[in-house]
């Protein structure tokens, strides 16, 4: 699953540099020049991470970060703040406004990409390309491959994303609507029973190796991936 990264930066040269590096890393870059532009993109579809410049024309990056954190729809989006400021108080203000991380200009693209990967891994492990193992299953996002005790399992793209999400969020119960948000993406109109259809297909694929028991129904609540 390719992570969408919204880059809010008013300087075209830096915007271009960031978009180039993000694309090189295999992510998708969405460009916004100011806070209003950023909201237009966010209202259309939630990004997986926001790179936010501190100094923007109109509403500042700090104000935008606060607004994102105050809104229930956007409060979970990871934010990395970009700034020319190096004052310790500014750093604290940036982090207090809700940023997950902070990087000072001029920055090395390699360092920035390492931070992006780290924040995504922490906040949205299903976006990472790292191999995940749980309950006797080994899932490789890069190879789009699942190994169940030595046997390869073939899954459709939705079942693959669903299993990836479950394996990176084990032992927690998710409602159908939460799974739709997390696996199908925000603002996609899908009926909740669609989740049941894909859960069924996922279980069928996992049944021959007896891993279907890992995908559990929690009556009245939703589903849980449990290795216990
Ligand atoms: Ca700026």
PDB file of C-alpha atoms and ligand atoms in Angstrom:
ATOM      1  CA  UNK A   1       0.000   0.000   0.000  1.00  0.00           C
ATOM      2  CA  UNK A   2       1.574   3.279  -1.129  1.00  0.00           C
ATOM      3  CA  UNK A   3       1.480   5.978   1.522  1.00  0.00           C
ATOM      4  CA  UNK A   4       0.124   9.354   0.418  1.00  0.00           C
ATOM      5  CA  UNK A   5       2.217  12.201   1.789  1.00  0.00           C
ATOM      6  CA  UNK A   6       0.783  15.700   1.760  1.00  0.00           C
ATOM      7  CA  UNK A   7       3.545  18.308   1.452  1.00  0.00           C
ATOM      8  CA  UNK A   8       2.486  21.754   2.669  1.00  0.00           C
ATOM      9  CA  UNK A   9       5.219  24.135   1.579  1.00  0.00           C
ATOM     10  CA  UNK A  10       4.970  27.529  -0.134  1.00  0.00           C
ATOM     11  CA  UNK A  11       8.478  27.642  -1.615  1.00  0.00           C
ATOM     12  CA  UNK A  12       8.337  25.958  -5.037  1.00  0.00           C
ATOM     13  CA  UNK A  13      11.996  24.839  -5.040  1.00  0.00           C
ATOM     14  CA  UNK A  14      11.668  23.069  -1.670  1.00  0.00           C
ATOM     15  CA  UNK A  15       8.253  21.686  -2.609  1.00  0.00           C
ATOM     16  CA  UNK A  16       9.795  20.208  -5.747  1.00  0.00           C
ATOM     17  CA  UNK A  17      12.778  18.750  -3.879  1.00  0.00           C
ATOM     18  CA  UNK A  18      10.490  17.141  -1.298  1.00  0.00           C
ATOM     19  CA  UNK A  19       8.110  15.720  -3.902  1.00  0.00           C
ATOM     20  CA  UNK A  20      11.043  14.298  -5.848  1.00  0.00           C
ATOM     21  CA  UNK A  21      12.523  12.523  -2.826  1.00  0.00           C
ATOM     22  CA  UNK A  22       9.154  11.236  -1.641  1.00  0.00           C
ATOM     23  CA  UNK A  23       8.426   9.768  -5.062  1.00  0.00           C
ATOM     24  CA  UNK A  24      11.925   8.224  -5.216  1.00  0.00           C
ATOM     25  CA  UNK A  25      11.175   6.461  -1.926  1.00  0.00           C
ATOM     26  CA  UNK A  26       8.082   4.881  -3.420  1.00  0.00           C
ATOM     27  CA  UNK A  27       5.509   7.125  -1.759  1.00  0.00           C
ATOM     28  CA  UNK A  28       2.968   9.346  -3.442  1.00  0.00           C
ATOM     29  CA  UNK A  29       3.433  13.125  -2.971  1.00  0.00           C
ATOM     30  CA  UNK A  30       0.484  15.528  -2.889  1.00  0.00           C
ATOM     31  CA  UNK A  31       1.453  19.182  -3.080  1.00  0.00           C
ATOM     32  CA  UNK A  32      -0.211  22.062  -1.218  1.00  0.00           C
ATOM     33  CA  UNK A  33       1.046  25.654  -1.118  1.00  0.00           C
ATOM     34  CA  UNK A  34      -0.759  26.895   1.989  1.00  0.00           C
ATOM     35  CA  UNK A  35      -3.150  25.832   4.756  1.00  0.00           C
ATOM     36  CA  UNK A  36      -6.313  26.404   2.672  1.00  0.00           C
ATOM     37  CA  UNK A  37      -4.907  24.359  -0.161  1.00  0.00           C
ATOM     38  CA  UNK A  38      -3.975  21.642   2.356  1.00  0.00           C
ATOM     39  CA  UNK A  39      -7.550  21.500   3.717  1.00  0.00           C
ATOM     40  CA  UNK A  40      -8.944  21.130   0.211  1.00  0.00           C
ATOM     41  CA  UNK A  41      -6.776  18.026  -0.257  1.00  0.00           C
ATOM     42  CA  UNK A  42      -7.562  16.693   3.232  1.00  0.00           C
ATOM     43  CA  UNK A  43     -11.309  17.091   2.668  1.00  0.00           C
ATOM     44  CA  UNK A  44     -10.992  15.110  -0.522  1.00  0.00           C
ATOM     45  CA  UNK A  45      -9.016  12.236   1.025  1.00  0.00           C
ATOM     46  CA  UNK A  46      -6.988  11.809   4.200  1.00  0.00           C
ATOM     47  CA  UNK A  47      -3.227  11.625   3.623  1.00  0.00           C
ATOM     48  CA  UNK A  48      -1.133   9.076   5.543  1.00  0.00           C
ATOM     49  CA  UNK A  49       1.372  11.678   6.662  1.00  0.00           C
ATOM     50  CA  UNK A  50       1.751  15.452   6.425  1.00  0.00           C
ATOM     51  CA  UNK A  51       5.041  17.282   5.921  1.00  0.00           C
ATOM     52  CA  UNK A  52       4.254  20.714   7.192  1.00  0.00           C
ATOM     53  CA  UNK A  53       6.291  23.869   6.760  1.00  0.00           C
ATOM     54  CA  UNK A  54       6.231  26.176   9.772  1.00  0.00           C
ATOM     55  CA  UNK A  55       6.273  29.443   7.813  1.00  0.00           C
ATOM     56  CA  UNK A  56       3.341  29.589   5.428  1.00  0.00           C
ATOM     57  CA  UNK A  57       1.510  32.587   3.981  1.00  0.00           C
ATOM     58  CA  UNK A  58      -1.765  33.141   5.856  1.00  0.00           C
ATOM     59  CA  UNK A  59      -2.340  30.483   8.512  1.00  0.00           C
ATOM     60  CA  UNK A  60       0.989  29.178   9.927  1.00  0.00           C
ATOM     61  CA  UNK A  61       2.084  25.554  10.069  1.00  0.00           C
ATOM     62  CA  UNK A  62       1.651  25.528  13.849  1.00  0.00           C
ATOM     63  CA  UNK A  63      -1.951  26.771  13.492  1.00  0.00           C
ATOM     64  CA  UNK A  64      -2.637  24.133  10.874  1.00  0.00           C
ATOM     65  CA  UNK A  65      -1.140  21.387  13.095  1.00  0.00           C
ATOM     66  CA  UNK A  66      -3.386  22.494  15.984  1.00  0.00           C
ATOM     67  CA  UNK A  67      -6.429  22.498  13.738  1.00  0.00           C
ATOM     68  CA  UNK A  68      -5.575  18.996  12.474  1.00  0.00           C
ATOM     69  CA  UNK A  69      -5.221  17.691  16.025  1.00  0.00           C
ATOM     70  CA  UNK A  70      -8.510  19.278  17.144  1.00  0.00           C
ATOM     71  CA  UNK A  71     -10.558  17.663  14.370  1.00  0.00           C
ATOM     72  CA  UNK A  72     -11.616  14.055  15.082  1.00  0.00           C
ATOM     73  CA  UNK A  73     -11.265  13.163  11.397  1.00  0.00           C
ATOM     74  CA  UNK A  74      -7.667  14.333  11.166  1.00  0.00           C
ATOM     75  CA  UNK A  75      -6.310  14.035  14.700  1.00  0.00           C
ATOM     76  CA  UNK A  76      -4.462  10.777  13.991  1.00  0.00           C
ATOM     77  CA  UNK A  77      -2.569  11.859  10.873  1.00  0.00           C
ATOM     78  CA  UNK A  78       1.191  11.875  11.545  1.00  0.00           C
ATOM     79  CA  UNK A  79       2.774  15.300  11.088  1.00  0.00           C
ATOM     80  CA  UNK A  80       6.436  16.148  10.512  1.00  0.00           C
ATOM     81  CA  UNK A  81       7.153  19.841  10.891  1.00  0.00           C
ATOM     82  CA  UNK A  82       9.715  21.560   8.651  1.00  0.00           C
ATOM     83  CA  UNK A  83      11.276  24.752   9.815  1.00  0.00           C
ATOM     84  CA  UNK A  84      14.176  27.160   9.523  1.00  0.00           C
ATOM     85  CA  UNK A  85      13.876  27.912  13.221  1.00  0.00           C
ATOM     86  CA  UNK A  86      16.318  26.301  15.573  1.00  0.00           C
ATOM     87  CA  UNK A  87      15.239  27.886  18.834  1.00  0.00           C
ATOM     88  CA  UNK A  88      14.512  25.271  21.514  1.00  0.00           C
ATOM     89  CA  UNK A  89      11.282  27.055  22.481  1.00  0.00           C
ATOM     90  CA  UNK A  90      10.083  26.861  18.888  1.00  0.00           C
ATOM     91  CA  UNK A  91      10.843  23.173  18.822  1.00  0.00           C
ATOM     92  CA  UNK A  92       8.745  22.652  21.940  1.00  0.00           C
ATOM     93  CA  UNK A  93       5.945  24.806  20.507  1.00  0.00           C
ATOM     94  CA  UNK A  94       5.987  22.728  17.316  1.00  0.00           C
ATOM     95  CA  UNK A  95       5.779  19.453  19.210  1.00  0.00           C
ATOM     96  CA  UNK A  96       3.116  20.812  21.560  1.00  0.00           C
ATOM     97  CA  UNK A  97       1.004  21.832  18.591  1.00  0.00           C
ATOM     98  CA  UNK A  98       0.784  18.145  17.744  1.00  0.00           C
ATOM     99  CA  UNK A  99       3.693  17.413  15.397  1.00  0.00           C
ATOM    100  CA  UNK A 100       5.161  13.895  15.680  1.00  0.00           C
ATOM    101  CA  UNK A 101       8.591  14.952  14.610  1.00  0.00           C
ATOM    102  CA  UNK A 102      10.530  18.011  13.670  1.00  0.00           C
ATOM    103  CA  UNK A 103      13.224  18.737  11.108  1.00  0.00           C
ATOM    104  CA  UNK A 104      15.239  21.908  10.617  1.00  0.00           C
ATOM    105  CA  UNK A 105      16.055  23.455   7.222  1.00  0.00           C
ATOM    106  CA  UNK A 106      18.405  23.011   5.519  1.00  0.00           C
ATOM    107  CA  UNK A 107      17.859  19.265   5.891  1.00  0.00           C
ATOM    108  CA  UNK A 108      19.404  16.307   4.168  1.00  0.00           C
ATOM    109  CA  UNK A 109      16.798  14.483   2.055  1.00  0.00           C
ATOM    110  CA  UNK A 110      18.167  11.173   3.356  1.00  0.00           C
ATOM    111  CA  UNK A 111      17.585  12.174   6.940  1.00  0.00           C
ATOM    112  CA  UNK A 112      14.104  13.440   6.148  1.00  0.00           C
ATOM    113  CA  UNK A 113      13.192  10.180   4.388  1.00  0.00           C
ATOM    114  CA  UNK A 114      14.501   8.179   7.349  1.00  0.00           C
ATOM    115  CA  UNK A 115      12.264  10.250   9.632  1.00  0.00           C
ATOM    116  CA  UNK A 116       9.265   9.760   7.330  1.00  0.00           C
ATOM    117  CA  UNK A 117       9.819   6.001   7.380  1.00  0.00           C
ATOM    118  CA  UNK A 118      10.187   5.998  11.163  1.00  0.00           C
ATOM    119  CA  UNK A 119       7.014   8.021  11.717  1.00  0.00           C
ATOM    120  CA  UNK A 120       5.022   5.863   9.286  1.00  0.00           C
ATOM    121  CA  UNK A 121       6.298   2.701  10.961  1.00  0.00           C
ATOM    122  CA  UNK A 122       5.280   4.037  14.341  1.00  0.00           C
ATOM    123  CA  UNK A 123       1.938   5.525  13.420  1.00  0.00           C
ATOM    124  CA  UNK A 124       0.818   3.388  10.491  1.00  0.00           C
ATOM    125  CA  UNK A 125       2.743   0.092  10.435  1.00  0.00           C
ATOM    126  CA  UNK A 126       0.522  -1.247   7.619  1.00  0.00           C
ATOM    127  CA  UNK A 127       2.077   1.422   5.347  1.00  0.00           C
ATOM    128  CA  UNK A 128       5.560   0.098   5.860  1.00  0.00           C
ATOM    129  CA  UNK A 129       7.232  -2.322   3.461  1.00  0.00           C
ATOM    130  CA  UNK A 130       8.774  -4.321   6.284  1.00  0.00           C
ATOM    131  CA  UNK A 131       8.087  -8.042   6.563  1.00  0.00           C
ATOM    132  CA  UNK A 132       5.591  -8.805   9.338  1.00  0.00           C
ATOM    133  CA  UNK A 133       5.339 -12.111  11.171  1.00  0.00           C
ATOM    134  CA  UNK A 134       2.507 -13.152  13.473  1.00  0.00           C
ATOM    135  CA  UNK A 135       0.780 -16.392  14.404  1.00  0.00           C
ATOM    136  CA  UNK A 136       2.892 -18.515  12.031  1.00  0.00           C
ATOM    137  CA  UNK A 137       2.268 -16.208   9.064  1.00  0.00           C
ATOM    138  CA  UNK A 138       4.936 -14.171   7.328  1.00  0.00           C
ATOM    139  CA  UNK A 139       3.735 -11.313   5.150  1.00  0.00           C
ATOM    140  CA  UNK A 140       6.015  -9.458   2.758  1.00  0.00           C
ATOM    141  CA  UNK A 141       4.415  -6.219   1.490  1.00  0.00           C
ATOM    142  CA  UNK A 142       7.155  -5.582  -1.070  1.00  0.00           C
ATOM    143  CA  UNK A 143       6.821  -9.064  -2.611  1.00  0.00           C
ATOM    144  CA  UNK A 144       3.060  -9.178  -2.020  1.00  0.00           C
ATOM    145  CA  UNK A 145       3.573 -12.636  -0.600  1.00  0.00           C
ATOM    146  CA  UNK A 146       2.314 -14.582   2.401  1.00  0.00           C
ATOM    147  CA  UNK A 147       4.024 -17.623   3.791  1.00  0.00           C
ATOM    148  CA  UNK A 148       1.999 -19.842   6.127  1.00  0.00           C
ATOM    149  CA  UNK A 149       4.304 -22.369   7.799  1.00  0.00           C
ATOM    150  CA  UNK A 150       6.180 -22.841   4.530  1.00  0.00           C
ATOM    151  CA  UNK A 151       3.185 -22.754   2.185  1.00  0.00           C
ATOM    152  CA  UNK A 152       2.462 -19.750  -0.042  1.00  0.00           C
ATOM    153  CA  UNK A 153      -0.974 -18.235   0.279  1.00  0.00           C
ATOM    154  CA  UNK A 154      -2.611 -16.418  -2.579  1.00  0.00           C
ATOM    155  CA  UNK A 155      -4.734 -13.392  -1.653  1.00  0.00           C
ATOM    156  CA  UNK A 156      -6.597 -10.709  -3.582  1.00  0.00           C
ATOM    157  CA  UNK A 157      -5.433  -7.097  -3.027  1.00  0.00           C
ATOM    158  CA  UNK A 158      -8.149  -6.225  -0.490  1.00  0.00           C
ATOM    159  CA  UNK A 159      -7.648  -9.422   1.539  1.00  0.00           C
ATOM    160  CA  UNK A 160      -3.902  -8.753   1.453  1.00  0.00           C
ATOM    161  CA  UNK A 161      -4.342  -5.222   2.836  1.00  0.00           C
ATOM    162  CA  UNK A 162      -6.797  -6.509   5.421  1.00  0.00           C
ATOM    163  CA  UNK A 163      -4.386  -9.203   6.614  1.00  0.00           C
ATOM    164  CA  UNK A 164      -1.498  -6.712   6.636  1.00  0.00           C
ATOM    165  CA  UNK A 165      -3.543  -4.355   8.796  1.00  0.00           C
ATOM    166  CA  UNK A 166      -4.568  -7.168  11.161  1.00  0.00           C
ATOM    167  CA  UNK A 167      -1.017  -8.504  11.500  1.00  0.00           C
ATOM    168  CA  UNK A 168       0.329  -5.048  12.348  1.00  0.00           C
ATOM    169  CA  UNK A 169      -2.531  -4.441  14.836  1.00  0.00           C
ATOM    170  CA  UNK A 170      -2.979  -7.769  16.611  1.00  0.00           C
ATOM    171  CA  UNK A 171      -5.159  -8.475  19.661  1.00  0.00           C
ATOM    172  CA  UNK A 172      -7.332  -5.397  19.158  1.00  0.00           C
ATOM    173  CA  UNK A 173     -10.971  -5.373  18.161  1.00  0.00           C
ATOM    174  CA  UNK A 174     -11.946  -3.290  15.118  1.00  0.00           C
ATOM    175  CA  UNK A 175     -15.467  -2.459  14.076  1.00  0.00           C
ATOM    176  CA  UNK A 176     -16.468  -2.778  10.433  1.00  0.00           C
ATOM    177  CA  UNK A 177     -16.443   0.976  10.048  1.00  0.00           C
ATOM    178  CA  UNK A 178     -12.946   1.228  11.554  1.00  0.00           C
ATOM    179  CA  UNK A 179     -11.718  -1.463   9.169  1.00  0.00           C
ATOM    180  CA  UNK A 180     -13.260   0.423   6.249  1.00  0.00           C
ATOM    181  CA  UNK A 181     -11.410   3.584   7.284  1.00  0.00           C
ATOM    182  CA  UNK A 182      -8.112   1.776   7.837  1.00  0.00           C
ATOM    183  CA  UNK A 183      -8.063  -0.722   4.993  1.00  0.00           C
ATOM    184  CA  UNK A 184     -10.304   0.689   2.285  1.00  0.00           C
ATOM    185  CA  UNK A 185      -9.330   4.294   2.987  1.00  0.00           C
ATOM    186  CA  UNK A 186     -11.198   7.382   3.953  1.00  0.00           C
ATOM    187  CA  UNK A 187     -14.053   8.741   1.831  1.00  0.00           C
ATOM    188  CA  UNK A 188     -14.568   5.541  -0.061  1.00  0.00           C
ATOM    189  CA  UNK A 189     -18.200   4.580  -0.139  1.00  0.00           C
ATOM    190  CA  UNK A 190     -18.376   0.923   0.747  1.00  0.00           C
ATOM    191  CA  UNK A 191     -21.143  -0.806   2.666  1.00  0.00           C
ATOM    192  CA  UNK A 192     -20.162  -2.291   6.000  1.00  0.00           C
ATOM    193  CA  UNK A 193     -21.173  -5.810   4.993  1.00  0.00           C
ATOM    194  CA  UNK A 194     -18.484  -5.646   2.285  1.00  0.00           C
ATOM    195  CA  UNK A 195     -16.054  -6.115   5.180  1.00  0.00           C
ATOM    196  CA  UNK A 196     -17.747  -9.429   6.022  1.00  0.00           C
ATOM    197  CA  UNK A 197     -17.361 -10.611   2.428  1.00  0.00           C
ATOM    198  CA  UNK A 198     -13.614  -9.950   2.465  1.00  0.00           C
ATOM    199  CA  UNK A 199     -13.196 -11.453   5.930  1.00  0.00           C
ATOM    200  CA  UNK A 200     -14.856 -14.597   4.606  1.00  0.00           C
ATOM    201  CA  UNK A 201     -12.510 -14.723   1.611  1.00  0.00           C
ATOM    202  CA  UNK A 202      -9.515 -14.126   3.853  1.00  0.00           C
ATOM    203  CA  UNK A 203     -10.557 -16.994   6.143  1.00  0.00           C
ATOM    204  CA  UNK A 204     -11.082 -19.297   3.182  1.00  0.00           C
ATOM    205  CA  UNK A 205      -7.557 -18.581   1.958  1.00  0.00           C
ATOM    206  CA  UNK A 206      -6.122 -19.187   5.433  1.00  0.00           C
ATOM    207  CA  UNK A 207      -8.135 -22.344   6.097  1.00  0.00           C
ATOM    208  CA  UNK A 208      -5.887 -24.972   4.412  1.00  0.00           C
ATOM    209  CA  UNK A 209      -3.008 -24.106   6.744  1.00  0.00           C
ATOM    210  CA  UNK A 210      -5.382 -23.750   9.706  1.00  0.00           C
ATOM    211  CA  UNK A 211      -4.631 -20.039  10.140  1.00  0.00           C
ATOM    212  CA  UNK A 212      -8.268 -18.966   9.680  1.00  0.00           C
ATOM    213  CA  UNK A 213      -8.662 -19.256  13.473  1.00  0.00           C
ATOM    214  CA  UNK A 214      -6.447 -16.158  13.810  1.00  0.00           C
ATOM    215  CA  UNK A 215      -9.213 -13.985  12.324  1.00  0.00           C
ATOM    216  CA  UNK A 216     -11.822 -13.909  15.040  1.00  0.00           C
ATOM    217  CA  UNK A 217     -15.335 -12.528  15.123  1.00  0.00           C
ATOM    218  CA  UNK A 218     -16.112 -10.502  18.213  1.00  0.00           C
ATOM    219  CA  UNK A 219     -19.877 -10.630  18.539  1.00  0.00           C
ATOM    220  CA  UNK A 220     -21.516  -7.216  18.411  1.00  0.00           C
ATOM    221  CA  UNK A 221     -18.154  -5.433  17.959  1.00  0.00           C
ATOM    222  CA  UNK A 222     -16.284  -6.539  14.888  1.00  0.00           C
ATOM    223  CA  UNK A 223     -13.123  -8.504  14.217  1.00  0.00           C
ATOM    224  CA  UNK A 224      -9.818  -9.210  15.861  1.00  0.00           C
ATOM    225  CA  UNK A 225      -6.581 -10.848  14.736  1.00  0.00           C
ATOM    226  CA  UNK A 226      -5.386 -12.890  17.663  1.00  0.00           C
ATOM    227  CA  UNK A 227      -2.434 -15.227  18.019  1.00  0.00           C
ATOM    228  CA  UNK A 228      -3.658 -16.481  21.404  1.00  0.00           C
TER     229      UNK A 228
HETATM  230 CA1  LIG B   1       7.729  28.548   3.938  1.00  0.00          CA
END
